[in-house]
CSV table of C-alpha atoms in Angstrom, one decimal:
chain,number,residue,atom,x,y,z
A,170,MET,CA,-94.8,50.2,94.6
A,171,SER,CA,-93.0,52.5,92.1
A,172,LYS,CA,-92.2,54.8,95.0
A,173,VAL,CA,-90.5,51.9,96.9
A,174,ILE,CA,-88.5,51.0,93.8
A,175,ALA,CA,-87.5,54.6,93.3
A,176,ASN,CA,-86.4,54.9,96.9
A,177,ILE,CA,-84.4,51.7,96.6
A,178,ARG,CA,-82.7,53.0,93.5
A,179,LEU,CA,-82.1,56.4,95.2
A,180,PHE,CA,-80.6,54.6,98.2
A,181,PHE,CA,-78.0,52.6,96.2
A,182,GLN,CA,-77.3,55.2,93.6
A,183,GLY,CA,-76.8,57.8,96.3
A,184,ALA,CA,-74.5,55.5,98.2
A,185,ILE,CA,-72.4,54.9,95.1
A,186,LEU,CA,-72.3,58.5,94.1
A,187,SER,CA,-71.4,59.7,97.6
A,188,TYR,CA,-68.7,57.1,97.6
A,189,ILE,CA,-67.2,58.3,94.3
A,190,ALA,CA,-67.5,62.0,95.1
A,191,LEU,CA,-67.1,62.2,98.8
A,192,PHE,CA,-65.1,59.2,100.0
A,193,ALA,CA,-62.3,60.8,102.0
A,194,TRP,CA,-59.6,58.2,101.3
A,195,PHE,CA,-60.2,57.5,97.6
A,196,ARG,CA,-56.6,57.6,96.7
A,197,PRO,CA,-54.6,54.5,97.5
A,198,SER,CA,-51.9,56.4,99.4
A,199,GLN,CA,-54.5,58.1,101.6
A,200,TYR,CA,-56.4,54.8,102.2
A,201,ILE,CA,-53.2,53.0,103.2
A,202,ALA,CA,-52.1,55.9,105.5
A,203,THR,CA,-55.5,56.2,107.2
A,204,LYS,CA,-57.0,52.7,107.1
A,205,VAL,CA,-54.0,50.4,107.1
A,206,VAL,CA,-50.9,52.0,108.7
A,207,GLY,CA,-52.8,54.2,111.2
A,208,PRO,CA,-54.8,51.3,112.8
A,209,LEU,CA,-51.5,49.3,113.0
A,210,ALA,CA,-49.9,52.2,114.9
A,211,GLN,CA,-52.9,52.5,117.2
A,212,ILE,CA,-53.1,48.8,118.0
A,213,LEU,CA,-49.3,48.6,118.6
A,214,PHE,CA,-49.3,51.7,120.9
A,215,PHE,CA,-52.1,50.6,123.1
A,216,THR,CA,-51.1,47.0,123.2
A,217,LEU,CA,-47.5,47.9,124.2
A,218,MET,CA,-48.7,50.4,126.8
A,219,GLY,CA,-51.3,48.1,128.2
A,220,LYS,CA,-48.9,45.2,128.5
A,221,PHE,CA,-46.3,47.5,130.2
A,222,GLY,CA,-48.9,49.0,132.5
A,223,THR,CA,-50.4,45.7,133.6
A,224,SER,CA,-47.1,43.9,133.9
A,225,GLY,CA,-47.6,41.7,130.9
A,226,GLU,CA,-51.3,40.7,131.1
A,227,SER,CA,-52.9,39.4,128.1
A,228,ALA,CA,-52.4,41.6,125.1
A,229,ASP,CA,-55.6,40.2,123.5
A,230,PHE,CA,-57.7,42.6,125.6
A,231,TYR,CA,-56.1,45.6,123.8
A,232,ILE,CA,-55.7,44.0,120.4
A,233,ILE,CA,-59.4,43.1,120.2
A,234,GLY,CA,-60.6,46.4,121.7
A,235,ASN,CA,-58.6,48.5,119.4
A,236,ALA,CA,-59.3,46.4,116.3
A,237,ILE,CA,-63.0,46.9,116.8
A,238,GLN,CA,-62.6,50.5,117.8
A,239,ILE,CA,-61.0,51.2,114.4
A,240,THR,CA,-64.5,51.0,112.9
A,241,ALA,CA,-64.9,54.5,114.3
A,242,LEU,CA,-62.6,55.8,111.5
A,243,SER,CA,-65.2,54.9,108.9
A,244,GLY,CA,-68.2,55.3,111.1
A,245,ILE,CA,-67.4,58.7,112.3
A,246,PHE,CA,-64.9,60.4,110.0
A,247,GLY,CA,-66.0,58.7,106.8
A,248,VAL,CA,-69.7,59.3,107.3
A,249,THR,CA,-69.2,62.9,108.4
A,250,PHE,CA,-67.1,63.6,105.3
A,251,SER,CA,-69.9,62.2,103.2
A,252,LEU,CA,-72.4,64.6,104.7
A,253,SER,CA,-70.2,67.6,105.0
A,254,GLY,CA,-68.7,67.2,101.6
A,255,ASP,CA,-71.9,68.5,100.0
A,256,ARG,CA,-71.7,71.7,102.0
A,257,TRP,CA,-68.0,72.3,101.2
A,258,ASN,CA,-68.4,71.5,97.5
A,259,GLY,CA,-71.4,73.8,97.2
A,260,THR,CA,-73.9,71.1,96.2
A,261,LEU,CA,-76.0,71.3,99.4
A,262,PRO,CA,-78.7,73.6,97.7
A,263,TYR,CA,-79.1,71.0,95.0
A,264,LEU,CA,-79.4,68.3,97.6
A,265,PHE,CA,-82.1,70.1,99.6
A,266,GLY,CA,-83.8,71.4,96.5
A,267,THR,CA,-84.7,67.9,95.3
A,268,PRO,CA,-88.0,66.2,96.2
A,269,ALA,CA,-86.1,63.0,97.0
A,270,ASN,CA,-86.9,61.0,100.1
A,271,ARG,CA,-84.7,62.5,102.8
A,272,MET,CA,-84.3,59.4,104.9
A,273,THR,CA,-83.2,57.4,101.9
A,274,MET,CA,-80.7,60.1,101.0
A,275,PHE,CA,-79.5,60.3,104.5
A,276,LEU,CA,-79.0,56.6,105.1
A,277,GLY,CA,-77.4,56.0,101.8
A,278,ARG,CA,-74.5,58.1,102.8
A,279,ALA,CA,-73.5,55.6,105.4
A,280,VAL,CA,-73.8,52.3,103.5
A,281,VAL,CA,-70.3,52.3,101.9
A,282,HIS,CA,-68.7,53.3,105.2
A,283,VAL,CA,-70.4,50.4,107.0
A,284,ILE,CA,-68.8,48.1,104.5
A,285,ASP,CA,-65.5,49.9,104.7
A,286,GLY,CA,-65.7,49.9,108.4
A,287,ILE,CA,-66.0,46.1,108.5
A,288,PHE,CA,-63.1,45.8,106.1
A,289,GLY,CA,-61.0,48.2,108.4
A,290,VAL,CA,-61.7,46.0,111.5
A,291,LEU,CA,-60.7,42.9,109.5
A,292,ILE,CA,-57.4,44.7,108.7
A,293,GLY,CA,-57.0,45.4,112.4
A,294,PHE,CA,-57.5,41.8,113.3
A,295,THR,CA,-55.0,40.8,110.6
A,296,TRP,CA,-52.4,43.0,112.2
A,297,GLY,CA,-53.3,41.5,115.6
A,298,ILE,CA,-52.9,37.9,114.3
A,299,THR,CA,-49.8,38.4,112.2
A,300,LEU,CA,-47.8,40.7,114.4
A,301,LEU,CA,-49.1,40.3,117.9
A,302,GLY,CA,-50.1,36.6,118.0
A,303,LEU,CA,-53.8,37.0,118.5
A,304,ASP,CA,-55.4,33.6,118.8
A,305,LEU,CA,-58.7,33.1,117.1
A,306,SER,CA,-58.8,29.2,117.3
A,307,ASN,CA,-61.9,29.3,119.6
A,308,THR,CA,-63.7,31.8,117.5
A,309,ASP,CA,-66.8,31.3,115.5
A,310,PRO,CA,-65.9,33.4,112.5
A,311,LEU,CA,-69.5,34.1,111.3
A,312,ALA,CA,-70.5,35.2,114.8
A,313,LEU,CA,-67.5,37.5,114.9
A,314,LEU,CA,-68.3,38.9,111.5
A,315,LEU,CA,-71.9,39.6,112.6
A,316,VAL,CA,-70.7,41.4,115.7
A,317,ILE,CA,-68.3,43.5,113.6
A,318,ALA,CA,-71.2,44.3,111.2
A,319,VAL,CA,-73.6,45.3,114.0
A,320,THR,CA,-70.9,47.4,115.8
A,321,THR,CA,-70.0,49.2,112.5
A,322,PHE,CA,-73.7,49.9,111.9
A,323,SER,CA,-74.2,51.5,115.3
A,324,THR,CA,-71.0,53.5,115.1
A,325,SER,CA,-72.1,54.8,111.7
A,326,GLY,CA,-75.3,55.9,113.4
A,327,LEU,CA,-73.3,58.1,115.6
A,328,GLY,CA,-71.4,59.3,112.5
A,329,LEU,CA,-74.6,60.3,110.8
A,330,MET,CA,-75.6,62.3,113.9
A,331,LEU,CA,-72.2,64.1,114.0
A,332,GLY,CA,-72.3,64.5,110.2
A,333,SER,CA,-75.6,66.4,110.5
A,334,LEU,CA,-73.8,68.8,112.8
A,335,SER,CA,-71.3,69.4,110.0
A,336,LEU,CA,-74.0,71.2,108.2
A,337,VAL,CA,-74.1,74.0,110.8
A,338,THR,CA,-70.6,74.2,112.1
A,339,ARG,CA,-67.2,74.5,110.5
A,340,ASN,CA,-65.6,72.9,113.6
A,341,VAL,CA,-67.0,69.4,113.0
A,342,MET,CA,-63.4,67.9,112.9
A,343,PHE,CA,-62.9,69.0,116.4
A,344,ILE,CA,-66.2,67.3,117.4
A,345,ASN,CA,-65.2,64.2,115.5
A,346,ASN,CA,-61.8,63.9,117.1
A,347,THR,CA,-63.4,64.4,120.5
A,348,ALA,CA,-65.9,61.7,119.8
A,349,TYR,CA,-63.2,59.4,118.5
A,350,PHE,CA,-61.0,59.7,121.6
A,351,LEU,CA,-64.1,59.5,123.8
A,352,LEU,CA,-64.8,56.1,122.2
A,353,LEU,CA,-61.1,55.2,122.8
A,354,ALA,CA,-61.4,56.0,126.5
A,355,LEU,CA,-64.9,54.9,127.3
A,356,SER,CA,-66.0,52.1,125.0
A,357,GLY,CA,-63.9,49.5,126.8
A,358,SER,CA,-61.3,49.2,124.1
A,359,ASN,CA,-58.4,50.1,126.4
A,360,ILE,CA,-59.9,50.4,129.9
A,361,ALA,CA,-62.3,47.8,131.3
A,362,ILE,CA,-65.7,49.4,131.8
A,363,ASP,CA,-66.0,48.2,135.4
A,364,ARG,CA,-62.8,50.2,136.2
A,365,LEU,CA,-64.4,53.5,135.2
A,366,PRO,CA,-66.2,55.7,137.7
A,367,SER,CA,-69.9,55.0,137.7
A,368,ALA,CA,-70.7,58.3,136.0
A,369,LEU,CA,-68.5,57.4,133.1
A,370,GLN,CA,-69.9,53.9,133.0
A,371,ALA,CA,-73.3,55.5,132.4
A,372,VAL,CA,-71.8,57.3,129.4
A,373,SER,CA,-70.2,54.1,128.2
A,374,ASN,CA,-73.6,52.4,128.2
A,375,VAL,CA,-75.0,54.9,125.7
A,376,LEU,CA,-72.1,54.8,123.3
A,377,PRO,CA,-71.8,52.6,120.3
A,378,LEU,CA,-68.9,50.1,120.4
A,379,THR,CA,-69.2,49.3,124.1
A,380,ARG,CA,-71.3,46.2,123.6
A,381,GLY,CA,-69.6,45.3,120.3
A,382,ILE,CA,-66.2,45.2,121.9
A,383,SER,CA,-67.3,43.1,124.9
A,384,SER,CA,-69.2,40.8,122.5
A,385,ALA,CA,-66.2,40.4,120.3
A,386,ARG,CA,-64.0,39.5,123.3
A,387,ALA,CA,-66.6,36.9,124.4
A,388,ILE,CA,-66.8,35.4,120.9
A,389,ILE,CA,-63.0,35.2,120.6
A,390,ASN,CA,-63.0,33.4,124.0
A,391,GLY,CA,-65.4,30.8,122.7
A,392,ALA,CA,-68.9,32.2,123.2
A,393,THR,CA,-71.6,31.7,120.6
A,394,PHE,CA,-73.7,34.4,118.9
A,395,GLN,CA,-76.6,33.3,121.1
A,396,ASP,CA,-74.6,34.3,124.2
A,397,VAL,CA,-74.1,37.9,122.9
A,398,ARG,CA,-77.4,38.3,121.1
A,399,PRO,CA,-79.0,40.5,123.9
A,400,ALA,CA,-76.0,42.8,123.7
A,401,MET,CA,-76.1,42.9,119.9
A,402,LEU,CA,-79.8,43.8,120.0
A,403,GLU,CA,-79.0,46.7,122.3
A,404,GLU,CA,-76.2,47.7,120.0
A,405,ILE,CA,-78.6,47.8,117.1
A,406,GLY,CA,-81.1,49.8,119.2
A,407,ILE,CA,-78.4,52.4,120.1
A,408,GLY,CA,-77.4,52.7,116.4
A,409,MET,CA,-81.1,53.3,115.5
A,410,ILE,CA,-81.4,56.0,118.2
A,411,TYR,CA,-78.4,57.8,116.9
A,412,ILE,CA,-79.7,57.5,113.3
A,413,MET,CA,-83.1,58.9,114.2
A,414,CYS,CA,-81.4,61.8,116.2
A,415,GLY,CA,-79.2,62.5,113.2
A,416,TYR,CA,-82.1,62.4,110.8
A,417,MET,CA,-84.2,64.8,112.9
A,418,LEU,CA,-81.2,67.1,113.1
A,419,PHE,CA,-80.7,66.8,109.4
A,420,ARG,CA,-84.3,67.8,108.7
A,421,TRP,CA,-84.4,70.6,111.2
A,422,ILE,CA,-81.2,72.1,109.7
A,423,GLU,CA,-82.7,71.9,106.2
A,424,VAL,CA,-85.9,73.7,107.3
A,425,LEU,CA,-83.9,76.3,109.2
A,426,ALA,CA,-81.4,76.9,106.4
A,427,LYS,CA,-84.1,77.3,103.8
A,428,ARG,CA,-86.0,79.7,106.1
A,429,ARG,CA,-82.9,81.8,106.7
A,430,GLY,CA,-81.5,81.5,103.2
A,431,THR,CA,-78.2,80.2,104.7
A,432,LEU,CA,-77.7,77.0,102.7
A,433,ASP,CA,-74.5,78.3,101.1
A,434,VAL,CA,-73.3,80.2,104.1
A,435,MET,CA,-70.0,78.8,105.4
B,183,LEU,CA,-41.2,69.4,118.2
B,184,VAL,CA,-41.9,72.6,116.4
B,185,CYS,CA,-38.8,72.1,114.3
B,186,LEU,CA,-39.9,68.6,113.5
B,187,GLY,CA,-43.3,70.0,112.6
B,188,LEU,CA,-41.6,72.4,110.1
B,189,VAL,CA,-40.0,69.5,108.3
B,190,LEU,CA,-43.4,67.7,108.1
B,191,ALA,CA,-45.1,70.9,107.0
B,192,THR,CA,-42.8,71.2,103.9
B,193,LEU,CA,-43.5,67.6,103.1
B,194,PHE,CA,-47.2,68.2,103.3
B,195,VAL,CA,-46.9,71.1,100.7
B,196,LEU,CA,-44.8,69.0,98.4
B,197,ASN,CA,-47.3,66.1,98.5
B,198,PRO,CA,-50.8,66.8,99.9
B,199,ASP,CA,-51.3,63.1,100.6
B,200,MET,CA,-48.7,63.5,103.3
B,201,GLN,CA,-51.4,65.1,105.5
B,202,ARG,CA,-53.0,61.7,105.9
B,203,TRP,CA,-49.7,60.2,106.8
B,204,SER,CA,-49.3,62.7,109.6
B,205,ASN,CA,-52.3,61.3,111.4
B,206,GLY,CA,-50.7,57.9,111.3
B,207,LEU,CA,-47.3,59.3,112.5
B,208,GLU,CA,-48.8,60.3,115.9
B,209,PHE,CA,-48.8,56.9,117.5
B,210,PRO,CA,-45.4,55.8,116.2
B,211,VAL,CA,-43.8,58.9,117.6
B,212,PHE,CA,-45.5,58.2,121.0
B,213,ILE,CA,-44.1,54.7,120.8
B,214,LEU,CA,-40.6,55.6,119.7
B,215,ALA,CA,-40.3,58.6,122.0
B,216,GLY,CA,-40.7,56.5,125.1
B,217,PHE,CA,-43.2,58.8,126.9
B,218,LEU,CA,-45.4,56.1,128.3
B,219,PHE,CA,-43.2,53.1,128.3
B,220,PRO,CA,-39.5,52.6,127.9
B,221,ILE,CA,-38.1,51.9,124.5
B,222,ALA,CA,-36.3,48.9,125.9
B,223,ILE,CA,-39.4,46.9,125.4
B,224,LEU,CA,-39.3,47.6,121.7
B,225,PRO,CA,-37.2,45.6,119.2
B,226,GLN,CA,-33.5,46.7,119.2
B,227,TRP,CA,-33.7,47.8,115.5
B,228,THR,CA,-36.1,50.6,116.5
B,229,THR,CA,-33.6,52.2,119.0
B,230,PRO,CA,-31.7,54.3,116.3
B,231,LEU,CA,-35.1,55.6,115.2
B,232,SER,CA,-35.8,56.8,118.7
B,233,TYR,CA,-32.4,58.5,119.0
B,234,ILE,CA,-33.1,60.7,115.9
B,235,LEU,CA,-36.4,61.9,117.3
B,236,ALA,CA,-36.2,65.0,119.5
B,237,PRO,CA,-39.3,63.9,121.6
B,238,TYR,CA,-37.3,60.9,122.8
B,239,TRP,CA,-34.7,63.1,124.3
B,240,ALA,CA,-37.4,65.3,125.8
B,241,ALA,CA,-38.9,62.2,127.5
B,242,VAL,CA,-35.4,61.2,128.8
B,243,ALA,CA,-34.9,64.8,130.2
B,244,LEU,CA,-38.4,64.7,131.8
B,245,HIS,CA,-37.8,61.3,133.4
B,246,MET,CA,-34.4,62.4,134.6
B,247,SER,CA,-35.7,65.7,136.1
B,248,SER,CA,-38.3,63.8,138.0
B,249,ASN,CA,-35.6,61.5,139.4
B,250,SER,CA,-33.8,63.2,142.3
B,251,ASN,CA,-30.6,61.3,141.6
B,252,SER,CA,-30.1,63.1,138.3
B,253,GLY,CA,-28.2,66.4,138.5
B,254,ILE,CA,-28.1,69.2,136.0
B,255,THR,CA,-25.0,67.8,134.3
B,256,GLU,CA,-26.8,64.4,133.6
B,257,ILE,CA,-29.8,66.2,132.1
B,258,GLY,CA,-27.4,68.3,129.9
B,259,LEU,CA,-27.0,65.5,127.4
B,260,PRO,CA,-30.7,65.1,126.4
B,261,TRP,CA,-31.0,68.9,126.4
B,262,ALA,CA,-28.0,69.1,124.0
B,263,MET,CA,-29.4,66.4,121.8
B,264,MET,CA,-32.8,68.2,121.6
B,265,ALA,CA,-31.0,71.4,120.6
B,266,LEU,CA,-28.8,69.7,118.1
B,267,LEU,CA,-31.8,67.8,116.5
B,268,GLY,CA,-33.8,71.0,116.5
B,269,VAL,CA,-31.0,72.7,114.5
B,270,ILE,CA,-30.8,69.7,112.1
B,271,TYR,CA,-34.6,69.8,111.6
B,272,LEU,CA,-34.4,73.5,110.9
B,273,PHE,CA,-31.8,73.1,108.2
B,274,LEU,CA,-33.7,70.2,106.7
B,275,ALA,CA,-36.9,72.2,106.7
B,276,PHE,CA,-35.1,75.1,105.1
B,277,TRP,CA,-33.7,72.8,102.4
B,278,LEU,CA,-37.1,71.2,101.8
B,279,PHE,CA,-38.8,74.6,101.7
B,280,ARG,CA,-36.4,75.7,98.9
B,281,LYS,CA,-37.1,72.5,97.1
B,282,MET,CA,-40.9,73.0,97.5
B,283,LEU,CA,-40.7,76.6,96.2
B,284,PHE,CA,-38.7,75.5,93.2
B,285,LYS,CA,-41.0,72.6,92.4
B,286,ALA,CA,-44.1,74.9,92.7
B,287,ARG,CA,-42.5,77.3,90.2
B,288,VAL,CA,-41.7,74.6,87.8
B,289,ASP,CA,-45.1,73.0,88.1
B,290,ALA,CA,-46.9,76.4,88.1
B,291,THR,CA,-48.8,75.4,91.2
B,292,LEU,CA,-47.9,78.4,93.4
B,293,THR,CA,-51.5,79.4,93.7
B,294,GLY,CA,-53.1,76.0,93.0
B,295,GLN,CA,-53.5,72.7,94.8
């Protein structure tokens, strides 16, 4: 029992400390630039492009898709910074030198970014409602919030996996940017999945966000959470798979680095 | 575009937080430059902003060159605007660079963050 309590304490303390020390957008100007203005620019760009390219079809498709996709900022970049920050700041040996539960330590890094990701999506929806006339009158707000939370969780799972890569490569930002734009192209945020070639549809099906975006569109069109529950369960499953892959990578890198004495090697 | 980048580079050195803003500038430049859709669909007040961006004139030149009705003289105007804006950006970057160096000496941050 005491071990469980210790792990719970480690989970939350680790989350708070990694937020204070390693949150990439801690300063207000940085947060506004990345999490408020940046998403607005993205939503505007793709909505204008989509409306022009489809001769004025509903802008809601692009607004909803991009508003949900914005969670990848926190889920991928934020989580990766939380993991790579220890390496860049030279605290990785202390992290791997502790006897602390690795899963607790690993998962705790993503908690704040899941919350921040939800907040970021809500900011995106605010822009959509105030500037682009997104209509949420048929939406169950709790169902939408749940969809956003599940989608953010699964995207953070991908972020944890990519963050583990940051422990072995200096080029993780290249990987993160590729993943971000891959999600833009293949998650259904800007291109309907059924318009993609079948090979790319297969890739879409294993990415986070895909089911979250389609579920959000359904909820905003009047569906209930029961209607999207199967998709949400799949989204949670995908997130769990990414988390487990990331954790196994994290443990493997730790063992390898200790064996080779390369914990501090950049 | 390189000259515009030089202007932004000096701003980044003056204020490190500007690096975050540069990520957010990507899409507004795409929107205002008219690469993927005409700026006519944007509000009228954004048109002067497009005119002072060199990428806008590059997009105009590209669209004109792909249009067989446009001759070399018609494309000359966007080329001239690109060159003029490039020179303006260079002078602006030079002025900002001097400001940046002076500020770094005053703040004693030449070797610091």
